[in-house]
Tab-separated table of C-alpha atoms in Angstrom:
chain	number	residue	atom	x	y	z
A	46	MET	CA	10.443	13.496	-8.763
A	47	ASP	CA	8.015	10.757	-9.385
A	48	PHE	CA	6.145	8.868	-6.513
A	49	ALA	CA	4.566	5.382	-6.610
A	50	MET	CA	0.850	4.745	-5.860
A	51	THR	CA	-0.566	1.200	-5.617
A	52	ARG	CA	-4.162	0.112	-6.107
A	53	SER	CA	-5.509	-3.274	-5.022
A	54	VAL	CA	-8.543	-3.856	-7.308
A	55	ARG	CA	-10.791	-6.587	-7.220
A	56	MET	CA	-12.281	-7.244	-10.679
A	57	GLU	CA	-15.720	-8.631	-10.997
A	58	ARG	CA	-18.066	-9.329	-13.925
A	59	ARG	CA	-20.875	-7.899	-12.649
A	60	ARG	CA	-19.189	-4.608	-11.672
A	61	PRO	CA	-16.332	-2.587	-13.686
A	62	ALA	CA	-13.676	-1.904	-10.594
A	63	PHE	CA	-13.717	-1.930	-6.940
A	64	VAL	CA	-10.934	-0.567	-4.712
A	65	GLU	CA	-9.918	-2.849	-1.846
A	66	SER	CA	-6.970	-0.795	-0.587
A	67	VAL	CA	-5.087	2.287	-1.770
A	68	TRP	CA	-1.561	3.345	-0.695
A	69	GLY	CA	1.967	4.233	-1.435
A	70	GLY	CA	5.190	2.572	-1.951
A	71	PHE	CA	6.562	-0.315	-3.647
A	72	GLY	CA	3.758	-3.158	-3.045
A	73	GLY	CA	1.452	-4.306	-0.404
A	74	MET	CA	3.511	-6.930	1.254
A	75	ARG	CA	6.793	-8.352	1.942
A	76	GLY	CA	8.233	-10.517	-1.247
A	77	ARG	CA	6.263	-8.510	-3.765
A	78	ILE	CA	8.508	-7.944	-6.910
A	79	VAL	CA	7.203	-5.659	-9.282
A	80	CYS	CA	9.522	-2.866	-9.891
A	81	PRO	CA	11.115	-2.997	-13.190
A	82	ARG	CA	14.776	-2.016	-13.822
A	83	ARG	CA	14.068	0.524	-16.211
A	84	PHE	CA	12.088	2.576	-13.804
A	85	VAL	CA	14.534	2.290	-10.853
A	86	VAL	CA	17.492	2.942	-12.862
A	87	ARG	CA	15.808	5.972	-14.163
A	88	CYS	CA	14.780	7.108	-10.571
A	89	ALA	CA	18.627	6.688	-9.405
A	90	ALA	CA	19.771	8.748	-12.539
A	91	GLU	CA	18.981	12.090	-11.375
A	92	GLY	CA	22.675	12.830	-11.051
A	93	ASP	CA	26.001	11.007	-11.416
A	94	GLY	CA	27.316	8.979	-8.470
A	95	MET	CA	24.200	9.144	-6.619
A	96	SER	CA	24.032	7.529	-2.801
A	97	VAL	CA	20.759	5.744	-2.379
A	98	LEU	CA	19.413	4.454	1.071
A	99	VAL	CA	16.743	1.576	0.674
A	100	VAL	CA	14.462	1.489	3.601
A	101	GLY	CA	13.323	-2.083	4.727
A	102	SER	CA	14.205	-5.692	4.645
A	103	GLY	CA	11.983	-7.739	2.765
A	104	GLY	CA	12.026	-9.329	-0.642
A	105	ARG	CA	10.727	-6.179	-2.229
A	106	GLU	CA	13.425	-4.169	-0.813
A	107	HIS	CA	16.006	-6.926	-2.020
A	108	ALA	CA	14.620	-6.412	-5.549
A	109	LEU	CA	14.886	-2.647	-5.370
A	110	VAL	CA	18.530	-2.807	-3.892
A	111	SER	CA	19.525	-5.132	-6.757
A	112	SER	CA	17.969	-2.944	-9.329
A	113	ILE	CA	19.450	0.324	-7.925
A	114	ALA	CA	22.791	-0.957	-7.468
A	115	ALA	CA	22.727	-1.975	-11.277
A	116	SER	CA	22.867	1.381	-12.417
A	117	LYS	CA	25.921	3.215	-13.372
A	118	LYS	CA	24.651	6.341	-11.969
A	119	CYS	CA	24.363	4.954	-8.405
A	120	SER	CA	27.861	4.977	-6.630
A	121	LYS	CA	26.655	3.604	-3.218
A	122	VAL	CA	23.595	1.611	-2.001
A	123	PHE	CA	22.679	1.132	1.644
A	124	ALA	CA	19.914	-0.830	3.312
A	125	ALA	CA	18.264	0.056	6.608
A	126	PRO	CA	18.171	-2.641	8.125
A	127	GLY	CA	18.536	-4.496	4.832
A	128	ASN	CA	18.687	-8.421	5.129
A	129	VAL	CA	21.678	-10.930	4.580
A	130	GLY	CA	20.657	-11.677	1.026
A	131	MET	CA	21.769	-8.048	0.202
A	132	GLU	CA	25.301	-8.385	1.308
A	133	GLY	CA	27.806	-7.555	-1.156
A	134	ILE	CA	25.251	-5.388	-3.531
A	135	ALA	CA	24.702	-2.711	-0.518
A	136	GLU	CA	25.945	-1.581	2.844
A	137	LEU	CA	23.631	-3.003	5.616
A	138	LEU	CA	22.875	-0.702	8.707
A	139	PRO	CA	21.439	-3.482	10.922
A	140	GLY	CA	21.340	-1.257	13.687
A	141	VAL	CA	18.751	0.865	11.927
A	142	SER	CA	15.225	-0.132	12.227
A	143	ALA	CA	12.785	0.763	9.421
A	144	GLU	CA	10.149	2.008	11.508
A	145	SER	CA	12.443	4.268	13.698
A	146	ILE	CA	12.004	7.648	11.690
A	147	ASP	CA	14.710	9.449	13.441
A	148	ASP	CA	17.363	6.731	13.023
A	149	VAL	CA	16.497	6.381	9.085
A	150	VAL	CA	16.746	10.367	9.054
A	151	GLN	CA	19.941	10.280	10.844
A	152	SER	CA	21.478	7.720	8.770
A	153	ALA	CA	20.584	9.398	5.496
A	154	VAL	CA	22.336	12.576	7.090
A	155	SER	CA	25.357	10.886	8.011
A	156	ASN	CA	25.977	9.016	4.989
A	157	SER	CA	25.104	11.771	2.760
A	158	VAL	CA	22.454	10.196	1.057
A	159	ASP	CA	20.816	11.681	-2.202
A	160	LEU	CA	17.755	9.839	-2.304
A	161	VAL	CA	15.886	7.596	-0.080
A	162	VAL	CA	13.316	4.802	-1.108
A	163	VAL	CA	11.081	3.654	1.033
A	164	GLY	CA	9.569	0.124	1.015
A	165	PRO	CA	7.453	-0.387	4.020
A	166	GLU	CA	4.340	1.306	4.770
A	167	VAL	CA	4.572	2.060	8.649
A	168	PRO	CA	7.293	4.392	8.072
A	169	LEU	CA	5.416	6.227	5.328
A	170	VAL	CA	2.375	6.193	7.386
A	171	ASN	CA	4.556	7.677	10.349
A	172	GLY	CA	5.876	10.641	8.387
A	173	LEU	CA	9.486	9.469	7.032
A	174	VAL	CA	9.180	11.153	4.057
A	175	ASP	CA	8.020	14.553	5.761
A	176	GLU	CA	11.301	14.271	7.992
A	177	LEU	CA	13.339	13.729	5.046
A	178	GLU	CA	11.910	16.832	3.140
A	179	LYS	CA	12.826	18.873	6.001
A	180	LYS	CA	16.363	17.713	5.873
A	181	ASN	CA	16.405	18.621	1.729
A	182	ILE	CA	16.800	15.034	1.164
A	183	LYS	CA	14.891	13.564	-1.861
A	184	ALA	CA	12.455	10.440	-1.223
A	185	PHE	CA	10.590	8.156	-3.158
A	186	GLY	CA	7.275	7.479	-1.346
A	187	PRO	CA	4.116	9.295	-0.068
A	188	LYS	CA	3.934	11.743	2.765
A	189	SER	CA	2.030	11.050	5.842
A	190	ASP	CA	-0.871	13.100	4.635
A	191	ALA	CA	-1.301	10.732	1.562
A	192	ALA	CA	-0.140	7.519	3.305
A	193	VAL	CA	-3.085	7.887	5.762
A	194	LEU	CA	-4.823	6.194	2.997
A	195	GLU	CA	-3.130	2.972	3.836
A	196	GLY	CA	-3.054	3.675	7.709
A	197	SER	CA	-6.647	3.836	8.045
A	198	LYS	CA	-8.994	1.678	5.967
A	199	SER	CA	-12.068	3.913	7.160
A	200	PHE	CA	-10.335	7.062	6.007
A	201	MET	CA	-9.386	5.212	2.542
A	202	LYS	CA	-12.896	4.147	2.080
A	203	ASP	CA	-14.474	7.454	3.047
A	204	PHE	CA	-12.032	9.118	0.594
A	205	LEU	CA	-13.345	6.626	-2.077
A	206	LYS	CA	-17.030	7.521	-1.422
A	207	ARG	CA	-16.385	11.219	-1.335
A	208	HIS	CA	-14.782	11.212	-4.735
A	209	ASN	CA	-17.246	8.779	-6.255
A	210	ILE	CA	-14.724	5.755	-6.785
A	211	PRO	CA	-16.383	2.721	-6.927
A	212	THR	CA	-15.798	0.450	-3.755
A	213	ALA	CA	-17.544	-2.210	-1.698
A	214	TRP	CA	-20.297	-1.063	0.621
A	215	TYR	CA	-18.985	-0.789	4.181
A	216	GLU	CA	-19.432	0.676	7.599
A	217	ARG	CA	-16.913	1.362	10.485
A	218	PHE	CA	-17.491	0.361	14.053
A	219	THR	CA	-16.002	0.251	17.682
A	220	SER	CA	-18.529	-1.395	19.222
A	221	PRO	CA	-18.970	-5.128	18.732
A	222	GLU	CA	-22.429	-5.143	19.450
A	223	GLU	CA	-23.355	-2.867	16.619
A	224	ALA	CA	-20.863	-4.633	14.323
A	225	LYS	CA	-22.788	-7.686	14.967
A	226	ALA	CA	-26.015	-6.064	14.237
A	227	PHE	CA	-24.930	-4.712	10.855
A	228	VAL	CA	-23.504	-8.179	10.090
A	229	ARG	CA	-26.809	-9.654	10.682
A	230	SER	CA	-28.552	-7.068	8.744
A	231	LYS	CA	-26.385	-7.918	5.916
A	232	GLY	CA	-25.601	-11.722	6.085
A	233	ALA	CA	-22.487	-13.723	5.293
A	234	PRO	CA	-20.241	-14.017	3.480
A	235	ILE	CA	-18.854	-10.723	4.709
A	236	VAL	CA	-15.281	-9.108	5.333
A	237	VAL	CA	-14.119	-7.890	8.543
A	238	LYS	CA	-10.919	-5.591	8.411
A	239	ALA	CA	-8.784	-4.115	11.230
A	240	ASP	CA	-8.822	-0.448	10.433
A	241	GLY	CA	-5.074	0.104	10.862
A	242	LEU	CA	-1.992	-1.510	9.689
A	243	ALA	CA	-1.748	-5.154	10.453
A	244	ALA	CA	1.047	-6.165	8.217
A	245	GLY	CA	-1.508	-7.546	5.466
A	246	LYS	CA	-2.897	-9.843	7.825
A	247	GLY	CA	-5.903	-7.844	9.367
A	248	VAL	CA	-8.661	-8.922	6.884
A	249	ILE	CA	-11.144	-11.840	7.733
A	250	LEU	CA	-13.336	-13.289	4.999
A	251	ALA	CA	-15.773	-14.801	6.908
A	252	GLN	CA	-17.843	-17.150	5.521
A	253	THR	CA	-20.557	-17.371	8.417
A	254	ILE	CA	-22.206	-15.089	10.608
A	255	GLU	CA	-20.439	-17.056	13.630
A	256	GLU	CA	-16.927	-16.542	11.812
A	257	ALA	CA	-17.714	-12.624	11.635
A	258	ASP	CA	-18.631	-12.515	15.122
A	259	LYS	CA	-15.464	-13.970	16.146
A	260	ALA	CA	-13.456	-11.872	13.928
A	261	ILE	CA	-14.983	-8.718	15.576
A	262	ASP	CA	-14.453	-9.848	18.836
A	263	ASP	CA	-10.913	-11.099	18.118
A	264	MET	CA	-10.240	-7.345	16.946
A	265	LEU	CA	-12.024	-5.065	19.025
A	266	LEU	CA	-12.069	-6.904	22.508
A	267	GLY	CA	-9.129	-9.274	22.054
A	268	LYS	CA	-6.907	-6.871	20.263
A	269	ILE	CA	-5.234	-9.420	18.131
A	270	PHE	CA	-3.970	-6.706	15.905
A	271	GLY	CA	-3.157	-4.629	18.715
A	272	ASP	CA	-4.093	-0.577	18.093
A	273	ALA	CA	-4.769	-1.442	14.423
A	274	GLY	CA	-7.962	-3.199	15.750
A	275	ASP	CA	-9.356	-0.168	17.700
A	276	ALA	CA	-11.920	0.331	14.791
A	277	ILE	CA	-13.083	-2.016	12.188
A	278	ILE	CA	-14.390	-2.016	8.861
A	279	VAL	CA	-17.210	-4.472	7.967
A	280	GLU	CA	-17.721	-4.529	4.260
A	281	GLU	CA	-19.186	-6.400	1.146
A	282	PHE	CA	-17.694	-9.682	0.094
A	283	LEU	CA	-16.786	-9.358	-3.491
A	284	VAL	CA	-16.340	-12.658	-5.513
A	285	GLY	CA	-13.675	-12.516	-8.394
A	286	GLU	CA	-10.121	-12.194	-8.945
A	287	GLU	CA	-8.217	-9.923	-7.121
A	288	ALA	CA	-5.123	-7.848	-8.756
A	289	SER	CA	-2.803	-4.970	-7.408
A	290	PHE	CA	-2.416	-2.241	-9.744
A	291	PHE	CA	0.410	0.468	-9.585
A	292	ALA	CA	0.682	3.972	-11.163
A	293	ILE	CA	3.113	6.718	-10.915
A	294	LEU	CA	2.031	10.305	-9.862
A	295	ASP	CA	3.931	13.257	-9.410
A	296	GLY	CA	1.052	15.583	-8.199
A	297	GLU	CA	-0.106	16.597	-11.649
A	298	SER	CA	0.046	13.359	-13.905
A	299	ALA	CA	-0.453	9.768	-13.412
A	300	VAL	CA	1.098	7.027	-15.550
A	301	PRO	CA	0.289	3.337	-15.258
A	302	PHE	CA	3.194	1.309	-14.154
A	303	ALA	CA	2.577	-2.631	-13.585
A	304	SER	CA	0.000	-4.897	-12.159
A	305	ALA	CA	0.468	-8.203	-9.871
A	306	GLN	CA	-1.083	-10.708	-7.832
A	307	ASP	CA	-0.229	-12.229	-4.672
A	308	HIS	CA	-0.712	-15.632	-2.985
A	309	LYS	CA	-2.445	-14.577	0.253
A	310	ALA	CA	-4.380	-17.332	1.643
A	311	ALA	CA	-2.362	-19.849	3.757
A	312	TYR	CA	-3.731	-23.043	2.097
A	313	ASP	CA	-4.554	-24.460	-1.228
A	314	GLY	CA	-7.481	-23.447	-2.994
A	315	ASP	CA	-7.730	-19.738	-1.653
A	316	SER	CA	-8.705	-21.216	1.662
A	317	GLY	CA	-7.123	-20.308	5.153
A	318	PRO	CA	-6.315	-17.061	6.646
A	319	ASN	CA	-4.420	-14.544	5.034
A	320	THR	CA	-0.575	-14.617	5.570
A	321	GLY	CA	0.471	-11.038	4.620
A	322	GLY	CA	2.001	-12.550	1.324
A	323	MET	CA	3.767	-15.581	0.361
A	324	GLY	CA	5.189	-14.473	-2.988
A	325	SER	CA	3.556	-12.844	-6.168
A	326	TYR	CA	4.136	-12.447	-9.886
A	327	SER	CA	3.687	-9.566	-12.298
A	328	PRO	CA	2.186	-8.879	-14.688
A	329	ALA	CA	-1.371	-10.006	-13.573
A	330	PRO	CA	-2.979	-11.942	-16.483
A	331	ILE	CA	-6.439	-10.657	-15.582
A	332	CYS	CA	-5.230	-7.030	-16.145
A	333	SER	CA	-5.724	-6.745	-19.906
A	334	PRO	CA	-5.232	-3.488	-21.686
A	335	GLU	CA	-8.684	-2.610	-21.502
A	336	ALA	CA	-8.890	-3.255	-17.533
A	337	GLU	CA	-5.892	-0.978	-17.261
A	338	ARG	CA	-7.692	1.629	-19.014
A	339	LEU	CA	-10.711	1.109	-16.991
A	340	ILE	CA	-8.881	1.109	-13.724
A	341	MET	CA	-7.143	4.144	-14.879
A	342	ASP	CA	-10.265	6.291	-15.778
A	343	THR	CA	-12.383	5.095	-12.800
A	344	VAL	CA	-9.946	4.665	-10.004
A	345	VAL	CA	-6.361	6.350	-10.729
A	346	ILE	CA	-7.390	9.630	-12.344
A	347	PRO	CA	-10.221	10.423	-9.955
A	348	THR	CA	-8.059	9.556	-6.884
A	349	ALA	CA	-5.405	12.043	-8.305
A	350	LYS	CA	-8.026	14.721	-8.678
A	351	GLY	CA	-9.063	13.960	-5.405
A	352	LYS	CA	-5.448	14.823	-4.050
A	353	LEU	CA	-5.342	14.828	-0.539
A	354	LEU	CA	-4.071	18.281	1.156
A	355	ALA	CA	-2.940	19.469	-2.253
A	356	ASP	CA	-3.355	22.999	-1.330
A	357	SER	CA	-0.737	22.573	1.517
A	358	HIS	CA	1.792	20.543	-0.845
A	359	PRO	CA	0.828	21.176	-4.369
A	360	HIS	CA	4.160	20.003	-5.553
A	361	HIS	CA	4.738	17.168	-3.449
A	362	LEU	CA	1.449	15.222	-3.368
A	363	ARG	CA	1.902	11.547	-2.981
A	364	LEU	CA	-1.589	9.844	-3.667
A	365	ALA	CA	-1.577	6.192	-2.306
């Protein structure tokens, strides 16, 4: 069984490759459509007449549902909760929230599902794959011990540092005063991030010290991102094009998959706040064969060798 891993890598002329975020699943935001049919069909083709449940309701889940439903090896596709655009190609389960682990597992059991494909990051971080495994239901996606790489930016950054994977300098803070002092020691522009999950919107590219101060106060004191902002990361502002890179891992090997780029900023000219994604395209023109090899050598393979909790789950390691 294969599992997906995504790398959001910022390329820069002065430096080889920098990892901005690392996580599992099918893309970093709603609307990312990067999954070629040939892969999903192969994933669904483990046995004739498979019943597949796709978890989620966004554009990427719609793409997954469409591709899986096109496989002759797939007899039935469910979507939990799905959306109206999926009607006619999947049986919608509108009463099942993607974030309710118990409801998703119960739906998979009651509908005799053979394979669950998880789109959103929240259920992955909350252990959906772990619970499905207990019921002997196959799932495509990382277990919680690997999905934590997306669930906590500080955990992810520490992982990168520990395994010598290049990344922007950073510090973690829970104190607004200490964070602001660090900003002043480094200067602007600088990046302020909510440590936890914030639907792709928890990153502020502060162009001035004042903007950084406001972002720090908004996250730590104003709680604009809720519990995701209980801690923050303040890190280096990198200049250059950003691309996401995907690879498939089975716990032993890593295979390059695809690249993509997002439309993140709200306004023209890459200005305004991050939106969590307003569409994307794949492959990313910046990700040349040379860049792909560099990313595999400096990011993906070292991450695979880092293998989160591999001793506990040597055959079910999902790196993200």
